[in-house]
Amino acid sequence: MKILCMLCAILPLAVACFPPVDRSSDDMVINHGDVDIASESDARIAAGAALTVYLEHASVGGNIWAGLEDLEAGNARYDNGNILFYNRGNPGAKNKFDDFYRRVTLAADPNYRNPADYDVMMTKLCYIDNNYDGFASVTEMYTYYRDMMNSLESAYPDTVFVWWTIPIMEDGNAARDQYNTLIREYCVQNDKYLFDIADIECHDPDGNHLTNGGLETMDGSYSDDGGHLNATGRSRVASAFWALLVRIAE
């Protein structure tokens, strides 16, 4: 009886000290508050590094990969050996979505990526996709992406599909902001993993939100040409990418 009473007293404390991970919280959104990866423990980084990851991208994705390489060169704990970045170029927004869907679902595709081989899969647009190529409007582009991602999540429940906002530039753009707002709202309301690259880019190192005429703008220290990431920018985004993996591995 004494043992039972002791357990009854201890268990609530254990639950309080080690609460279950709440996947409906803001922890599923990676943004400018998640760029300090150096403070993460080696054990948590190792758990993130153990995930098999696939990302389709173009030039900004190449910048992010360079940032991941920089991190690993500086500290071996950032081992990116399980991360595959595939540069599919810039064939237009709709073609990018279709390319990703085909590679994930069609075994006959020469570049087929079997979801069974990956813990995490994702595709990203580029800042040039504010022209919503292949669609009649930004809303139509968002809806197409939303439905594709939901379809993949339903078909492959053992794989985490991460959603992305569109990267931004130093000049604000209404179409990018509209798309990113739709993505953010949907992901928060429906418990989706979101890598909010736009939010990471539009906050300066001190956490100030940068806008021009109400439109989000990239901090000028993150880019040398107004859009692509320089060494500072790629380090920031790559660090947040590691935060994403750590969060998923929890």
Short mmCIF file of C-alpha atoms in Angstrom, two decimals:
data_model
loop_
_atom_site.label_atom_id
_atom_site.label_comp_id
_atom_site.label_asym_id
_atom_site.label_seq_id
_atom_site.Cartn_x
_atom_site.Cartn_y
_atom_site.Cartn_z
CA MET A 1 0.00 0.00 0.00
CA LYS A 2 2.87 2.38 0.85
CA ILE A 3 4.44 1.69 -2.57
CA LEU A 4 1.14 2.39 -4.31
CA CYS A 5 0.77 5.67 -2.44
CA MET A 6 4.30 6.67 -3.37
CA LEU A 7 3.62 5.93 -7.03
CA CYS A 8 0.46 7.98 -6.92
CA ALA A 9 2.46 10.89 -5.55
CA ILE A 10 5.36 10.52 -8.00
CA LEU A 11 3.47 9.95 -11.26
CA PRO A 12 1.88 13.41 -11.45
CA LEU A 13 5.32 14.92 -10.95
CA ALA A 14 6.74 12.77 -13.74
CA VAL A 15 3.98 13.86 -16.08
CA ALA A 16 4.63 17.48 -15.17
CA CYS A 17 8.37 17.14 -15.77
CA PHE A 18 8.04 15.17 -18.99
CA PRO A 19 4.86 16.31 -20.73
CA PRO A 20 3.89 14.72 -24.04
CA VAL A 21 4.93 16.64 -27.12
CA ASP A 22 2.00 18.79 -28.25
CA ARG A 23 1.99 18.57 -32.04
CA SER A 24 -0.85 21.09 -32.24
CA SER A 25 1.34 23.88 -30.86
CA ASP A 26 3.40 26.52 -32.59
CA ASP A 27 6.32 24.09 -32.38
CA MET A 28 5.22 22.82 -35.78
CA VAL A 29 6.05 26.19 -37.35
CA ILE A 30 9.72 27.01 -37.89
CA ASN A 31 10.32 30.75 -38.19
CA HIS A 32 12.72 33.55 -37.20
CA GLY A 33 12.63 32.41 -33.58
CA ASP A 34 14.34 29.14 -34.50
CA VAL A 35 17.69 30.25 -35.91
CA ASP A 36 19.82 29.68 -32.79
CA ILE A 37 20.62 26.04 -33.46
CA ALA A 38 23.94 26.22 -31.57
CA SER A 39 22.01 26.06 -28.29
CA GLU A 40 20.55 22.64 -29.12
CA SER A 41 22.08 19.62 -27.42
CA ASP A 42 24.22 17.13 -29.31
CA ALA A 43 21.63 14.44 -28.61
CA ARG A 44 18.81 16.43 -30.21
CA ILE A 45 20.95 17.30 -33.22
CA ALA A 46 21.88 13.63 -33.61
CA ALA A 47 18.20 12.69 -33.58
CA GLY A 48 17.54 15.19 -36.35
CA ALA A 49 20.54 13.95 -38.34
CA ALA A 50 19.15 10.41 -38.21
CA LEU A 51 16.12 11.43 -40.27
CA THR A 52 16.16 10.72 -44.00
CA VAL A 53 15.15 13.92 -45.79
CA TYR A 54 14.27 14.86 -49.38
CA LEU A 55 13.81 18.40 -50.72
CA GLU A 56 13.12 19.60 -54.27
CA HIS A 57 14.34 23.12 -54.97
CA ALA A 58 16.07 25.57 -57.33
CA SER A 59 18.65 28.30 -56.69
CA VAL A 60 17.65 29.41 -53.18
CA GLY A 61 17.57 25.76 -52.18
CA GLY A 62 21.12 25.54 -53.46
CA ASN A 63 21.98 28.43 -51.15
CA ILE A 64 20.43 26.56 -48.22
CA TRP A 65 22.41 23.44 -49.09
CA ALA A 66 25.60 25.52 -49.09
CA GLY A 67 24.60 26.71 -45.63
CA LEU A 68 24.17 23.12 -44.46
CA GLU A 69 27.60 22.29 -45.84
CA ASP A 70 29.07 25.29 -44.02
CA LEU A 71 27.53 24.15 -40.75
CA GLU A 72 28.90 20.62 -41.12
CA ALA A 73 32.36 21.96 -42.00
CA GLY A 74 32.29 24.00 -38.81
CA ASN A 75 30.97 21.23 -36.57
CA ALA A 76 30.71 17.55 -37.49
CA ARG A 77 27.55 17.14 -35.44
CA TYR A 78 25.64 18.78 -38.32
CA ASP A 79 26.05 15.67 -40.46
CA ASN A 80 23.91 16.11 -43.58
CA GLY A 81 24.56 12.64 -44.97
CA ASN A 82 20.88 11.68 -44.75
CA ILE A 83 19.66 14.85 -46.48
CA LEU A 84 19.06 14.84 -50.25
CA PHE A 85 18.52 18.15 -52.05
CA TYR A 86 17.36 17.74 -55.65
CA ASN A 87 17.64 20.78 -57.95
CA ARG A 88 14.74 20.51 -60.39
CA GLY A 89 15.18 24.06 -61.66
CA ASN A 90 12.47 26.66 -62.27
CA PRO A 91 9.87 25.21 -64.67
CA GLY A 92 7.03 27.32 -63.20
CA ALA A 93 4.96 26.88 -60.06
CA LYS A 94 2.47 24.31 -61.35
CA ASN A 95 5.18 22.24 -63.01
CA LYS A 96 7.14 22.27 -59.74
CA PHE A 97 4.18 20.89 -57.84
CA ASP A 98 3.47 18.30 -60.51
CA ASP A 99 7.13 17.28 -60.63
CA PHE A 100 7.20 16.67 -56.89
CA TYR A 101 3.94 14.73 -56.91
CA ARG A 102 5.14 12.57 -59.79
CA ARG A 103 8.49 11.78 -58.19
CA VAL A 104 6.82 10.81 -54.93
CA THR A 105 3.98 8.72 -56.34
CA LEU A 106 5.11 7.32 -59.70
CA ALA A 107 7.52 4.40 -59.40
CA ALA A 108 8.13 4.49 -63.16
CA ASP A 109 9.61 7.99 -62.95
CA PRO A 110 13.39 7.83 -63.54
CA ASN A 111 13.89 10.01 -60.46
CA TYR A 112 11.29 8.27 -58.30
CA ARG A 113 11.66 8.93 -54.57
CA ASN A 114 9.93 6.19 -52.61
CA PRO A 115 8.30 7.74 -49.53
CA ALA A 116 9.12 4.54 -47.67
CA ASP A 117 12.78 5.58 -47.90
CA TYR A 118 12.25 9.03 -46.37
CA ASP A 119 11.12 10.28 -43.00
CA VAL A 120 10.63 13.80 -44.33
CA MET A 121 9.77 15.06 -47.83
CA MET A 122 9.17 18.57 -49.16
CA THR A 123 9.25 20.86 -52.14
CA LYS A 124 9.73 24.62 -52.19
CA LEU A 125 8.90 27.42 -54.57
CA CYS A 126 11.25 30.29 -55.40
CA TYR A 127 10.69 34.02 -55.04
CA ILE A 128 10.07 34.22 -58.80
CA ASP A 129 6.92 32.11 -58.39
CA ASN A 130 4.99 35.18 -57.31
CA ASN A 131 3.93 35.14 -60.99
CA TYR A 132 1.87 31.98 -60.16
CA ASP A 133 2.85 30.43 -63.52
CA GLY A 134 0.33 27.81 -64.62
CA PHE A 135 -2.46 29.23 -62.48
CA ALA A 136 -5.07 31.94 -62.90
CA SER A 137 -4.43 33.46 -59.48
CA VAL A 138 -2.45 33.21 -56.25
CA THR A 139 -5.46 31.63 -54.58
CA GLU A 140 -5.61 28.93 -57.25
CA MET A 141 -1.89 28.21 -56.78
CA TYR A 142 -2.34 27.94 -53.03
CA THR A 143 -5.37 25.66 -53.37
CA TYR A 144 -3.51 23.35 -55.77
CA TYR A 145 -0.55 23.08 -53.38
CA ARG A 146 -2.81 22.56 -50.37
CA ASP A 147 -4.75 19.77 -52.04
CA MET A 148 -1.56 18.09 -53.30
CA MET A 149 0.06 18.12 -49.88
CA ASN A 150 -3.06 16.82 -48.15
CA SER A 151 -3.29 14.04 -50.72
CA LEU A 152 0.32 13.01 -50.12
CA GLU A 153 -0.10 13.12 -46.35
CA SER A 154 -3.13 10.83 -46.61
CA ALA A 155 -1.42 8.41 -48.99
CA TYR A 156 1.85 8.21 -47.02
CA PRO A 157 1.04 8.70 -43.32
CA ASP A 158 4.45 7.43 -42.18
CA THR A 159 6.25 10.27 -43.97
CA VAL A 160 6.23 13.87 -42.73
CA PHE A 161 5.48 16.33 -45.53
CA VAL A 162 6.72 19.81 -44.65
CA TRP A 163 4.98 22.87 -46.07
CA TRP A 164 6.89 26.02 -47.11
CA THR A 165 6.18 29.67 -47.63
CA ILE A 166 7.68 31.37 -50.70
CA PRO A 167 11.08 33.01 -50.16
CA ILE A 168 10.95 36.78 -50.43
CA MET A 169 13.16 39.58 -51.75
CA GLU A 170 14.31 42.97 -50.52
CA ASP A 171 11.40 44.57 -52.36
CA GLY A 172 7.93 43.71 -51.09
CA ASN A 173 5.46 41.83 -53.26
CA ALA A 174 1.71 41.52 -52.74
CA ALA A 175 1.38 38.12 -54.44
CA ARG A 176 4.07 36.54 -52.26
CA ASP A 177 2.52 37.96 -49.12
CA GLN A 178 -0.93 36.77 -50.12
CA TYR A 179 0.31 33.23 -50.76
CA ASN A 180 2.37 33.15 -47.58
CA THR A 181 -0.53 34.38 -45.48
CA LEU A 182 -2.78 31.64 -46.86
CA ILE A 183 -0.13 29.00 -46.16
CA ARG A 184 0.54 30.22 -42.62
CA GLU A 185 -3.12 30.37 -41.68
CA TYR A 186 -3.86 26.91 -43.04
CA CYS A 187 -0.85 25.26 -41.44
CA VAL A 188 -1.52 26.74 -38.01
CA GLN A 189 -5.21 25.87 -38.15
CA ASN A 190 -4.58 22.31 -39.34
CA ASP A 191 -1.43 21.29 -37.42
CA LYS A 192 0.99 21.11 -40.35
CA TYR A 193 4.76 21.32 -40.21
CA LEU A 194 5.66 24.64 -41.82
CA PHE A 195 9.11 25.94 -42.72
CA ASP A 196 8.37 29.65 -42.87
CA ILE A 197 11.38 30.80 -44.85
CA ALA A 198 9.71 34.14 -45.58
CA ASP A 199 9.41 34.89 -41.87
CA ILE A 200 13.06 33.94 -41.34
CA GLU A 201 14.09 36.32 -44.11
CA CYS A 202 11.89 39.28 -43.13
CA HIS A 203 13.21 39.56 -39.57
CA ASP A 204 16.56 41.17 -38.89
CA PRO A 205 19.06 39.58 -36.47
CA ASP A 206 17.44 41.50 -33.60
CA GLY A 207 14.00 40.08 -34.39
CA ASN A 208 12.51 43.20 -35.95
CA HIS A 209 9.84 42.56 -38.59
CA LEU A 210 10.79 44.28 -41.86
CA THR A 211 8.14 45.63 -44.20
CA ASN A 212 7.81 48.16 -47.00
CA GLY A 213 4.37 49.59 -47.54
CA GLY A 214 2.98 46.78 -45.41
CA LEU A 215 4.70 44.08 -47.50
CA GLU A 216 7.35 41.79 -46.02
CA THR A 217 10.91 42.45 -47.19
CA MET A 218 14.15 40.54 -46.78
CA ASP A 219 16.82 41.96 -44.50
CA GLY A 220 19.50 43.35 -46.81
CA SER A 221 22.31 41.67 -44.87
CA TYR A 222 21.05 38.22 -45.95
CA SER A 223 21.53 38.73 -49.70
CA ASP A 224 23.94 40.36 -52.13
CA ASP A 225 21.47 40.56 -55.02
CA GLY A 226 18.16 41.10 -53.25
CA GLY A 227 16.94 37.49 -53.45
CA HIS A 228 19.58 34.78 -53.25
CA LEU A 229 21.09 34.04 -49.85
CA ASN A 230 24.65 35.10 -49.11
CA ALA A 231 26.82 33.55 -46.39
CA THR A 232 24.89 35.31 -43.63
CA GLY A 233 21.49 34.46 -45.06
CA ARG A 234 22.26 30.84 -45.83
CA SER A 235 23.68 30.29 -42.34
CA ARG A 236 20.47 31.68 -40.85
CA VAL A 237 18.14 29.57 -42.98
CA ALA A 238 20.28 26.41 -42.70
CA SER A 239 20.26 26.77 -38.92
CA ALA A 240 16.47 26.98 -38.97
CA PHE A 241 16.41 23.92 -41.23
CA TRP A 242 18.23 21.99 -38.52
CA ALA A 243 15.68 23.28 -36.01
CA LEU A 244 12.99 21.77 -38.23
CA LEU A 245 14.66 18.36 -38.19
CA VAL A 246 15.15 18.50 -34.43
CA ARG A 247 11.49 19.38 -33.96
CA ILE A 248 10.29 16.53 -36.17
CA ALA A 249 12.59 14.05 -34.43
CA GLU A 250 11.18 14.86 -30.97
#
